[in-house]
Short mmCIF file of C-alpha atoms in Angstrom, two decimals:
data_model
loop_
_atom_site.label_atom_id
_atom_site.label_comp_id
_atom_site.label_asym_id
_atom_site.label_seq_id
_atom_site.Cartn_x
_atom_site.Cartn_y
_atom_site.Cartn_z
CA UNK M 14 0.00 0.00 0.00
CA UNK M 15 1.22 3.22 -0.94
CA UNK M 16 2.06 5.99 2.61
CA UNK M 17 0.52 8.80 2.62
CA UNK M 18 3.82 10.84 2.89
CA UNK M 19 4.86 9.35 -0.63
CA UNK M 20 2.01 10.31 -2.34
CA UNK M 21 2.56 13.86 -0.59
CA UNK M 22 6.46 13.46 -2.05
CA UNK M 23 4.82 12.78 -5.34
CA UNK M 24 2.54 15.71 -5.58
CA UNK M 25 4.71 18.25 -4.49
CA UNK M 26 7.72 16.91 -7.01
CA UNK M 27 4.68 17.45 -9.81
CA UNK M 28 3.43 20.51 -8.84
CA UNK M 29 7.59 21.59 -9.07
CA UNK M 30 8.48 20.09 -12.02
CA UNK M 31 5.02 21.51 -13.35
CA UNK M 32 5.46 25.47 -11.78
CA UNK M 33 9.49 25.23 -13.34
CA UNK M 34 8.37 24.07 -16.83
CA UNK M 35 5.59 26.26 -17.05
CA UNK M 36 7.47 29.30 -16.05
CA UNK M 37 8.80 29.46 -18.88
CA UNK M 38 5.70 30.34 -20.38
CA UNK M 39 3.79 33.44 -20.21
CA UNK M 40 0.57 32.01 -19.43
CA UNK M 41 2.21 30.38 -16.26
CA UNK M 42 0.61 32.38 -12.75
CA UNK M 43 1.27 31.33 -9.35
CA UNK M 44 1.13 32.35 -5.52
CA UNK M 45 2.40 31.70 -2.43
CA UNK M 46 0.08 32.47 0.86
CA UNK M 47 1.62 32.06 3.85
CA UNK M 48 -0.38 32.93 7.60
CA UNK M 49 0.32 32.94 10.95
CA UNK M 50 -2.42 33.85 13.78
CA UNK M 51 -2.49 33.81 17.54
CA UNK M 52 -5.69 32.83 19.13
CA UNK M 53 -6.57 32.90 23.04
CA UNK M 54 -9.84 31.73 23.76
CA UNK M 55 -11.40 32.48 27.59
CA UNK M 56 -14.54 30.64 28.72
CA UNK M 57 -15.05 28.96 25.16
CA UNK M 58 -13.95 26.87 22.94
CA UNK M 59 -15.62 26.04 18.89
CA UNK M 60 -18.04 23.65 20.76
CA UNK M 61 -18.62 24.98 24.11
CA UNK M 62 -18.85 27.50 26.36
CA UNK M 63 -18.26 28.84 30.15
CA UNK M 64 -15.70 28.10 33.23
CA UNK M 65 -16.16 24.35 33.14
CA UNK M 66 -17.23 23.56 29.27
CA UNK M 67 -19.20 20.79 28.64
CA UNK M 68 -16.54 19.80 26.37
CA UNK M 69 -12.65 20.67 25.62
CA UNK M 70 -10.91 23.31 27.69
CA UNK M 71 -11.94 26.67 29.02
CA UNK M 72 -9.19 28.79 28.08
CA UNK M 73 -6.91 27.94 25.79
CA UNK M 74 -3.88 29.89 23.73
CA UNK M 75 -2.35 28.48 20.27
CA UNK M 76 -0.49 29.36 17.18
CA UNK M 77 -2.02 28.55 13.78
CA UNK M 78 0.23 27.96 10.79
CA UNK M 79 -1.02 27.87 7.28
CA UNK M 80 0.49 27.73 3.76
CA UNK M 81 -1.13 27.62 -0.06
CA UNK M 82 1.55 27.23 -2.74
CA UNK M 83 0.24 26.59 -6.57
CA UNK M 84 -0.58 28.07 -9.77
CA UNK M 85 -1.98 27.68 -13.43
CA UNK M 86 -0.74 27.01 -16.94
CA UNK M 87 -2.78 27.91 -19.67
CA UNK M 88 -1.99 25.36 -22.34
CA UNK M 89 -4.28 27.14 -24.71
CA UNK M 90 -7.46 29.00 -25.46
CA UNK M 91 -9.90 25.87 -24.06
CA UNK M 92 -7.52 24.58 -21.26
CA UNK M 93 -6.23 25.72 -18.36
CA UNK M 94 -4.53 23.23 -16.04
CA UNK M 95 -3.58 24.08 -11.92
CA UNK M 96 -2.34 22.89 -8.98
CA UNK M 97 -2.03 23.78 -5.86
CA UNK M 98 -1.09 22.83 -1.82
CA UNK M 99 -2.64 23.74 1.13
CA UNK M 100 -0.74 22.87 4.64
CA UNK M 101 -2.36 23.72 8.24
CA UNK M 102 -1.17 23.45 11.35
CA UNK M 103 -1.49 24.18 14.78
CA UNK M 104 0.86 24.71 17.71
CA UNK M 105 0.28 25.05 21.64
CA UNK M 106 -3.14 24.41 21.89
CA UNK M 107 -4.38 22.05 25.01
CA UNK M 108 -7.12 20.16 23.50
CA UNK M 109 -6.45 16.57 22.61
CA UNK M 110 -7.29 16.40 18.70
CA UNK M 111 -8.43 12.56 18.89
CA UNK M 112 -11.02 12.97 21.22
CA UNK M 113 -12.59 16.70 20.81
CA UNK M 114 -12.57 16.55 16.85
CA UNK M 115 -13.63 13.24 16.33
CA UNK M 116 -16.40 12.83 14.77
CA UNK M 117 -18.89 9.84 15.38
CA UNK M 118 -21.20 10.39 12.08
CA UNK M 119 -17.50 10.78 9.76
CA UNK M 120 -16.12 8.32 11.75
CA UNK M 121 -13.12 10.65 11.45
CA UNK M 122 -11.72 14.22 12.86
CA UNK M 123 -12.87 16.69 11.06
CA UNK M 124 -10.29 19.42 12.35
CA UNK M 125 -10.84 23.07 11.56
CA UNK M 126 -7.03 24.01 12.67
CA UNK M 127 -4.90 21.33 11.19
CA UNK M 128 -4.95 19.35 7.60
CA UNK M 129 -1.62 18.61 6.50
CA UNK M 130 -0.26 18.47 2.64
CA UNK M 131 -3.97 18.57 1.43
CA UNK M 132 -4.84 19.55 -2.29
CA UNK M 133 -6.12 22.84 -3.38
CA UNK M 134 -6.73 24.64 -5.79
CA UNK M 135 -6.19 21.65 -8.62
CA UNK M 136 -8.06 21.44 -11.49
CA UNK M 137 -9.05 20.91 -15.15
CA UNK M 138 -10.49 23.96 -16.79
CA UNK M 139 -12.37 23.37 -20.53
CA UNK M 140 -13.78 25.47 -22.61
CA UNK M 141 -14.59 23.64 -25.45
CA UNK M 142 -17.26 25.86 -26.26
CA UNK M 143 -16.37 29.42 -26.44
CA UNK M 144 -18.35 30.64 -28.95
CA UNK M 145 -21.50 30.04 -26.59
CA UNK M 146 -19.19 31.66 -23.08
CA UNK M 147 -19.02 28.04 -21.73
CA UNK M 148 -16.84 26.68 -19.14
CA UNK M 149 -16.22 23.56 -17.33
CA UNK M 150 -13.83 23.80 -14.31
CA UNK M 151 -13.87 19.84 -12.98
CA UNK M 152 -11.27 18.90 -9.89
CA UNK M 153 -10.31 20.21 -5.94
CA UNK M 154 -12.01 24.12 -5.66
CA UNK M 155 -13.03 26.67 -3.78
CA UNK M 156 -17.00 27.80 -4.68
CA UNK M 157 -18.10 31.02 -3.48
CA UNK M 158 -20.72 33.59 -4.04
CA UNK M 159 -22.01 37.07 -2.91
CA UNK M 160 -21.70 37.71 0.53
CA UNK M 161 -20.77 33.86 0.65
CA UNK M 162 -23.60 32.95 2.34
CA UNK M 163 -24.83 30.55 0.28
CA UNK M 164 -21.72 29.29 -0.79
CA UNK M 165 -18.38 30.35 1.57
CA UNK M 166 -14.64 29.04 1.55
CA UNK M 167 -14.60 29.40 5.11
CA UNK M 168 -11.20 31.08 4.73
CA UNK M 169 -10.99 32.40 8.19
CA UNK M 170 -10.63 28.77 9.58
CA UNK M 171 -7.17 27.72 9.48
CA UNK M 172 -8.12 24.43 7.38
CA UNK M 173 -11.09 26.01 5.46
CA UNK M 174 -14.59 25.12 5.95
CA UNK M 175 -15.08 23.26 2.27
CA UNK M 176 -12.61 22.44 0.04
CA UNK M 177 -14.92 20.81 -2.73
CA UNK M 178 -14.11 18.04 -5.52
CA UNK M 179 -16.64 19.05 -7.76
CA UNK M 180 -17.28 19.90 -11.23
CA UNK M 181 -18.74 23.02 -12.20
CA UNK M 182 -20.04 24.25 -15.87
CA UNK M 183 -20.42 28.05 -15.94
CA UNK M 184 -22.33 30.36 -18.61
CA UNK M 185 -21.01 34.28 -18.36
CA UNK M 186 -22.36 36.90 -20.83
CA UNK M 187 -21.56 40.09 -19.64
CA UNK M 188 -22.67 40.86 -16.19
CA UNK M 189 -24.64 37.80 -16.34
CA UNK M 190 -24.07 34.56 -14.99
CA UNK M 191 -25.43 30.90 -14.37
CA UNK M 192 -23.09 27.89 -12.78
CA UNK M 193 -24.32 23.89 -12.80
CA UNK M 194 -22.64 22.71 -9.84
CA UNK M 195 -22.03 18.67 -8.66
CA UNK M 196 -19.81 17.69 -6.08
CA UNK M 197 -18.69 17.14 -2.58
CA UNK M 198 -16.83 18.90 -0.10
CA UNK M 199 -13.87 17.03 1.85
CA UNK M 200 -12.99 16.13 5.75
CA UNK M 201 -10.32 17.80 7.42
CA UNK M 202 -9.05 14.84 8.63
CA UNK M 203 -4.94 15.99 9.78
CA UNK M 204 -3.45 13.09 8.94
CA UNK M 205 -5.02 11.09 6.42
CA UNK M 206 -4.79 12.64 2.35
CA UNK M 207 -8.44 13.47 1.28
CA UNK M 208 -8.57 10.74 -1.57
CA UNK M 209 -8.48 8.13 0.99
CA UNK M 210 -11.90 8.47 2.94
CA UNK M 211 -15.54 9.63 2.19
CA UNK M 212 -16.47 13.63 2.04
CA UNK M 213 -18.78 14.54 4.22
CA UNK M 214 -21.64 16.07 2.35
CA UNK M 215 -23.07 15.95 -1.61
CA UNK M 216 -24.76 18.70 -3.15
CA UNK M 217 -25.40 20.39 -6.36
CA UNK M 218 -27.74 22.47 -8.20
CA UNK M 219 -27.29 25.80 -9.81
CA UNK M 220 -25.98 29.68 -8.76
CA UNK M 221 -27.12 32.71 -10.95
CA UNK M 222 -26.54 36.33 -11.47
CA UNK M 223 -28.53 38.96 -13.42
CA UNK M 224 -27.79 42.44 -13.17
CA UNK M 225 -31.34 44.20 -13.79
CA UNK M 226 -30.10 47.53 -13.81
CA UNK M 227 -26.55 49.67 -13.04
CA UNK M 228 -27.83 49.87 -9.42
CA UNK M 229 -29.59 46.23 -9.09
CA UNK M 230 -29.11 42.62 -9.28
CA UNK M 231 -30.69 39.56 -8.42
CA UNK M 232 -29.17 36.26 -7.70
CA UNK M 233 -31.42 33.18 -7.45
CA UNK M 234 -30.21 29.47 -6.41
CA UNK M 235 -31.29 26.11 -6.08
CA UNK M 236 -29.20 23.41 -3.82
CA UNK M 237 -29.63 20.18 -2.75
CA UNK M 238 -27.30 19.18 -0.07
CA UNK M 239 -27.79 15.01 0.80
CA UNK M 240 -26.04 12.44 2.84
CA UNK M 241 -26.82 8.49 2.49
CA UNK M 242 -24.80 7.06 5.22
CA UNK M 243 -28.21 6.68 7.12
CA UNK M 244 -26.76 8.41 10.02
CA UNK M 245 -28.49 11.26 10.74
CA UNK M 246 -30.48 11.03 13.95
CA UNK M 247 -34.26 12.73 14.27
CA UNK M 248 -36.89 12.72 16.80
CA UNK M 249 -38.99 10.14 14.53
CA UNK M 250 -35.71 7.60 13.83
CA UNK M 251 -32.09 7.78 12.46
CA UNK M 252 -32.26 7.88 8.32
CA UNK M 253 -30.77 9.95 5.57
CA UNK M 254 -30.45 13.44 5.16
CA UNK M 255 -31.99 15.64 2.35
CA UNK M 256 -32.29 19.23 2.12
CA UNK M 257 -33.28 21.39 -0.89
CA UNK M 258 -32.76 25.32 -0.42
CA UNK M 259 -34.26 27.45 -2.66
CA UNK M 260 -34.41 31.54 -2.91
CA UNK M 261 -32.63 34.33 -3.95
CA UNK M 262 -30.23 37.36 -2.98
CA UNK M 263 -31.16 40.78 -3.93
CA UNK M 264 -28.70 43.83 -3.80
CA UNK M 265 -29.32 47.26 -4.99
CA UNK M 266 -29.33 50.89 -4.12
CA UNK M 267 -32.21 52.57 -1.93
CA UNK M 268 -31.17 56.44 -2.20
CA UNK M 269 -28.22 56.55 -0.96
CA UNK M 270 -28.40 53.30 1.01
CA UNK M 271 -26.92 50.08 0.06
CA UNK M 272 -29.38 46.74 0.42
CA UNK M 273 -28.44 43.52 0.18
CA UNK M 274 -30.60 41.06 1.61
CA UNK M 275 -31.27 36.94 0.45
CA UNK M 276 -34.61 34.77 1.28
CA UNK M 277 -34.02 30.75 1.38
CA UNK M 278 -36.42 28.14 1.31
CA UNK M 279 -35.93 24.46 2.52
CA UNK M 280 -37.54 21.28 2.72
CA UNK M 281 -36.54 17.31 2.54
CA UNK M 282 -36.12 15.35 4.97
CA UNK M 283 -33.36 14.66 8.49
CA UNK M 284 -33.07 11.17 9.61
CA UNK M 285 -37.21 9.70 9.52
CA UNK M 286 -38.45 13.74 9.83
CA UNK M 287 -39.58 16.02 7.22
CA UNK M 288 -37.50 19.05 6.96
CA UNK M 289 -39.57 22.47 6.27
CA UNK M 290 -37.51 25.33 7.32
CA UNK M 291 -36.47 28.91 6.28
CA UNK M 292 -33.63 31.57 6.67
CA UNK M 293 -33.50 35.34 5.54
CA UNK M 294 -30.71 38.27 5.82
CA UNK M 295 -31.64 42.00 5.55
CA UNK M 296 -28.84 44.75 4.93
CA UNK M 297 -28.69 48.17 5.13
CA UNK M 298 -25.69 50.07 4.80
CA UNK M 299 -23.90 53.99 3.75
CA UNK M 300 -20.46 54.79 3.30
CA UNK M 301 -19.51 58.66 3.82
CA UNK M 302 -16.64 58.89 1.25
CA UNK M 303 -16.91 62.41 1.59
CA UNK M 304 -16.44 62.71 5.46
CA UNK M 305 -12.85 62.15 7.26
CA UNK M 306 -11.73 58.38 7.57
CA UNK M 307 -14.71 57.59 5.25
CA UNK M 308 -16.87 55.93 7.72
CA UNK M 309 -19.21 52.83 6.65
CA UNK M 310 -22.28 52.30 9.21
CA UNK M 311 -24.49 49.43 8.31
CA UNK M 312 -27.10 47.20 9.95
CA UNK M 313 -28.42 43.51 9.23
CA UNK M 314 -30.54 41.15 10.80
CA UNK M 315 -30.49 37.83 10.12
CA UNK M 316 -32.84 35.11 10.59
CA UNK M 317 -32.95 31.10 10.88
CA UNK M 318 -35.90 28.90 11.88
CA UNK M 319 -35.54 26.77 14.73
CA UNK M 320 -37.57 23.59 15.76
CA UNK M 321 -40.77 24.50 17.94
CA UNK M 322 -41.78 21.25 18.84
CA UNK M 323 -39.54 18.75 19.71
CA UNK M 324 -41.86 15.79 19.07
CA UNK M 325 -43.88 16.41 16.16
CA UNK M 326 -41.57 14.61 13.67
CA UNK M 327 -41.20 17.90 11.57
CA UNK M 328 -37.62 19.20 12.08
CA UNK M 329 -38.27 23.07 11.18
CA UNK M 330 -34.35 24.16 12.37
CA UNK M 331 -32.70 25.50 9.42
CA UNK M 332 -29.61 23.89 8.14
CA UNK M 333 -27.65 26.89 5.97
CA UNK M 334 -26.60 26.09 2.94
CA UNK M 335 -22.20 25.85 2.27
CA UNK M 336 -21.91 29.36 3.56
CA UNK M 337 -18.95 30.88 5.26
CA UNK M 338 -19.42 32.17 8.93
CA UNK M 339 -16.64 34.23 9.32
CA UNK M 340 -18.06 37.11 9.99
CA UNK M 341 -21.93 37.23 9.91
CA UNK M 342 -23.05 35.84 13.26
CA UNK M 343 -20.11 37.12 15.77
CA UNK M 344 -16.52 37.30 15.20
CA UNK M 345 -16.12 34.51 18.12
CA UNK M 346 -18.24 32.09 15.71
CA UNK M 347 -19.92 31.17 19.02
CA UNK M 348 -23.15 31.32 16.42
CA UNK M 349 -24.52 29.83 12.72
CA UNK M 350 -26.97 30.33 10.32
CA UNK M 351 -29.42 27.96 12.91
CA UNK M 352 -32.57 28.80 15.03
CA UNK M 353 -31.11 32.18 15.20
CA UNK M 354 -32.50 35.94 15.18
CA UNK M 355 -29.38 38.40 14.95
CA UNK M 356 -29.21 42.22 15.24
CA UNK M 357 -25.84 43.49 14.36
CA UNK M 358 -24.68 47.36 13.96
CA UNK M 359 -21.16 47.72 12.16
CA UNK M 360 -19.12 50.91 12.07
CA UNK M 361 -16.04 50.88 10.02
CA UNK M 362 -13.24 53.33 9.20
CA UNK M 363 -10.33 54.48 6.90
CA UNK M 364 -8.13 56.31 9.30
CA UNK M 365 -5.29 55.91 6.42
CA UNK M 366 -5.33 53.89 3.27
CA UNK M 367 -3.93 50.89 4.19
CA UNK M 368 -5.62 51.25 7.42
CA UNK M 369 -9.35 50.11 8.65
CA UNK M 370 -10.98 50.07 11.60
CA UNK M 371 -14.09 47.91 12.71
CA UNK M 372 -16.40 47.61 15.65
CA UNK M 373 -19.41 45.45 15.36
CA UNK M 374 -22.49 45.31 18.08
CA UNK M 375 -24.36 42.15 18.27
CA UNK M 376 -27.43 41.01 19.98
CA UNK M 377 -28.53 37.32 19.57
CA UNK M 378 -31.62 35.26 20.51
CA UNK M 379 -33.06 31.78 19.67
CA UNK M 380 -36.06 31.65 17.06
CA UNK M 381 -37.48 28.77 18.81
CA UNK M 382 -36.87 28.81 22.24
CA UNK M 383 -37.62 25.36 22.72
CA UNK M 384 -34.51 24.47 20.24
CA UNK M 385 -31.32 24.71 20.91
CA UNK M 386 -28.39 27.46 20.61
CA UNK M 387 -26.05 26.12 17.56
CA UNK M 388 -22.97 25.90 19.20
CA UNK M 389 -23.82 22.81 20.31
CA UNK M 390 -27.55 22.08 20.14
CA UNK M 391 -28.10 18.97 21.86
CA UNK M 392 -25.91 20.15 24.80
CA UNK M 393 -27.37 23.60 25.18
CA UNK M 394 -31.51 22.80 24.89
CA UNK M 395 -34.20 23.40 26.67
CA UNK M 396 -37.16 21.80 25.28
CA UNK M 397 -39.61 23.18 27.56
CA UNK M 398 -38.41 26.58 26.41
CA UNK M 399 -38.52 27.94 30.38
CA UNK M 400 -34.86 29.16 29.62
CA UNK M 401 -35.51 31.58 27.77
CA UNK M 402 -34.45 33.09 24.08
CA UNK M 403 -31.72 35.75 24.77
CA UNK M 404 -28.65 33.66 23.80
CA UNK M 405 -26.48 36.96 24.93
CA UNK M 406 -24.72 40.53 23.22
CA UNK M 407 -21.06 40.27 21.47
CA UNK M 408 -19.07 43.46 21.42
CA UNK M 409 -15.74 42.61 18.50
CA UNK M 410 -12.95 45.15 17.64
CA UNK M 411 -10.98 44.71 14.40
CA UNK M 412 -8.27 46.60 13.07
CA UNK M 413 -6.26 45.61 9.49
CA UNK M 414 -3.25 47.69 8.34
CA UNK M 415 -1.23 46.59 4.94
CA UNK M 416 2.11 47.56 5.66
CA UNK M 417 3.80 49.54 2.98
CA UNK M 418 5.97 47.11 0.05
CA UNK M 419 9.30 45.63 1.77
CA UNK M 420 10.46 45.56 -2.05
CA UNK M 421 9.70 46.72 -5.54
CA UNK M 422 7.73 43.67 -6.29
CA UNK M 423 4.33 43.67 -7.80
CA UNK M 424 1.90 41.14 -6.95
CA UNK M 425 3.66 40.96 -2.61
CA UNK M 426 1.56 41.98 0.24
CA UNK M 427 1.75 41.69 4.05
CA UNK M 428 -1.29 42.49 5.85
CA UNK M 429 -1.94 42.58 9.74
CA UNK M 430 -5.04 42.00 11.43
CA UNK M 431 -5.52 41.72 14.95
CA UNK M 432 -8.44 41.82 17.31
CA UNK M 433 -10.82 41.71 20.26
CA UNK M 434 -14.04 40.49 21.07
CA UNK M 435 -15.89 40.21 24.39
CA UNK M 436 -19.53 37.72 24.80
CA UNK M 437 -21.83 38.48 27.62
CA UNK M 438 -24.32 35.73 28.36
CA UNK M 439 -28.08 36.39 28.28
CA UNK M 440 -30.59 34.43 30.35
CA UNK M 441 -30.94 31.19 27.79
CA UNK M 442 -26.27 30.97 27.81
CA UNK M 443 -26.99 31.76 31.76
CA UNK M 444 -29.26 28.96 32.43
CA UNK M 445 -28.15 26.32 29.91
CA UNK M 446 -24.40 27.13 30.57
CA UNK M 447 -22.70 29.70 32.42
CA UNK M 448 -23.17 33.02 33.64
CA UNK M 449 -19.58 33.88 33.02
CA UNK M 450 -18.09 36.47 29.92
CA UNK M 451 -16.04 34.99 27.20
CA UNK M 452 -13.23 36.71 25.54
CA UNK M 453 -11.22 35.94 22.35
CA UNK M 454 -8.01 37.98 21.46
CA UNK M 455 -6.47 37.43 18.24
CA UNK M 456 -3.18 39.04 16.28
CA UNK M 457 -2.28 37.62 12.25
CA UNK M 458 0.23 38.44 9.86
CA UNK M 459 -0.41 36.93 6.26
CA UNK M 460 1.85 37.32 3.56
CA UNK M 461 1.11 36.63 0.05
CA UNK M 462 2.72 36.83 -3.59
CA UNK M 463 1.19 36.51 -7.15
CA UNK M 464 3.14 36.01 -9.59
#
């Protein structure tokens, strides 16, 4: 049987025979990303929270490492061939990987810090068809949309929330747009090369983009997201899981206010119960370019349905879609697109022009109160609902500066980020569990090149 680490060995020997070969050639691009963060996490960790967690460690401080390397040759006019590395790591952190990241429905960890030596970025793109603006991208990609809600990279987790092998057959005219999509997105399992176990989820179904006017657009989507291991467990018995979301995101201008704002349908079925649930995002937002620092305020509330009756065989908690959470529902990521009702208030500033400010308010509460909070929903319920629906208030601090060129090189940037955020509990986190606050401090550098 052939080690993982040869096949690694293999790869990246291709990838630098490929990258020196195709150098030669003007159609040859590449980059190099390289990131470092520091993360210290107090009363919480990704699946729990307070001063003795149901799970994991209460405070915790660790280094995360992670490194994309690749590029693309275009051979010719209809083909376009890349490949690319993506290695993550992490360093100092107490929790023991084996037990807090396995997962018992994978049957494998599925690690959002560490994936070593994992493909990305490495495809086959066609188009065999140009005449009629056709192409067919078919291999390891990222898909994202919009505000990547519907369809997110996940970038902000050190491993990246999906990493899809999929095939995808896109239509462009103009400002218009329509993608096919099939595929599956993989487990971040650290030590074990992708190709070697099952993904985790299947879906497919179509993106779109029509821009009515030069101030509005409208982007309609189907998906169907499905899972036949027969392991998804429900209050009427443990089956497979099938969820179609349909809807649409709208953007446009109202005066001189920006909206952006998306509607999603689903239905199917988890485990033995049908699925009939809904989500929703509303946007409002103004930036005063003419004003000092050019300050952006903007408002959104989100929505996702949560399950009111917790024996009626109807599961009505929404599921998302393959969107990114990074920073829609709490820069802690204490939150999801789940039984949720969010009101956020974002400020940001330009102080200089490599320099921005952010401060976001939040204010979360459970849409079904007898459901629980997403951070771990069978852990933190209340099925009676006596506990409550004010999950708690988030206050998070951001500030990014791009430091000025260390050399005359085009294409080279080093940006810092660093932050602070700061979770009070309301009376549902108080009574499930723990009356304590939970701080997160973090500080990244991230330096990239495109060549």
């Amino acid at each position: 049987m052939i080690r993982r680490s040869s096949i690694v060995t293999l790869i990246v020997c291709a990838t630098l025979c490929f990258s020196s070969a195709a150098l030669a050639a003007s159609t040859f691009s590449g980059y190099v990303d390289l990131r470092y963060r520091y993360e210290y996490q107090h009363h919480f960790n990704l699946k729990a929270y307070g001063e003795q967690p149901a799970k994991g460690e209460s405070c915790d401080g660790f280094w995360l490492q992670r490194l994309r390397i690749g590029g693309s040759w275009r051979a010719n006019d209809w083909l376009t061939v890349a490949v690319g590395m993506q290695d993550s790591r992490v360093f100092d952190s107490d929790l023991d990987a084996d037990s807090y990241f396995y997962n018992k429905r994978l049957d494998h960890q599925k690690n959002p810090y560490e994936d070593q030596w994992e493909l990305y970025q490495t495809y086959l793109e066609l188009k065999p068809f140009q005449e009629h603006d056709l192409t067919l991208r078919i291999g390891r990609q990222s898909i994202c949309y919009g505000d990547n809600r519907i369809f997110g990279p996940g970038n902000w987790g050190n491993s990246g929330s999906y990493h899809w092998d999929a095939a995808k057959l896109s239509w462009h005219s103009g400002d218009h747009f329509i993608d096919l999509l099939w595929g599956a997105h993989i487990i971040h399992e650290p030590e074990q090369f992708s190709l070697r176990h099952r993904h985790e989820n299947y879906g497919g179904g179509f993106y779109s983009h029509a821009q009515i006017s030069d101030d509005w657009a409208i982007e309609p989507f189907y998906v169907i997201k499905y899972d036949e291991h027969g392991s998804f467990s429900a209050e009427s018995g443990t089956d497979d899981l099938v969820c179609h979301s349909l809807g649409s995101r709208v953007t446009g201008l109202i005066g001189p206010m920006i909206l952006d704002a998306t509607l999603v349908g689903q239905w199917g079925h988890f485990g033995e119960d049908d699925l009939r649930a809904w989500g929703a995002h509303f946007g409002l937002g103004h930036c005063f370019k003419h004003v000092p620092w050019q300050p952006t305020i903007k408002v959104d509330y989100c929505y996702a349905s949560g399950d009111r009756d917790p024996d009626d065989g109807t599961r009505q908690t929404f599921l998302g879609v393959f969107g990114a959470r990074d920073s829609m529902y709490g820069r802690i990521n204490l939150f999801s697109w789940s039984n949720l009702h969010e009101v956020q208030a974002t400020v940001m500033a330009k102080p200089r022009k490599h320099l921005k400010l952010t401060m976001e308010l939040h204010r979360f509460w459970l849409a079904a109160k007898q459901d629980g909070w997403s951070l771990s929903s069978k852990t933190y319920r209340d099925k009676t609902g006596k506990s409550g629906s004010h999950v708690g208030d988030e206050l998070d601090l951001i500030v990014q500066w791009q430091l000025p060129a260390l050399r005359p090189v085009k294409g080279e940037k080093i940006s810092i980020r660093a932050g602070y955020s700061r979770f009070w509990p309301g009376e549902f986190a108080k009574n499930v569990a723990d009356n304590v606050a939970a701080d997160w401090v973090f500080a990244q550098i991230q330096y990239s090149y495109r060549f």
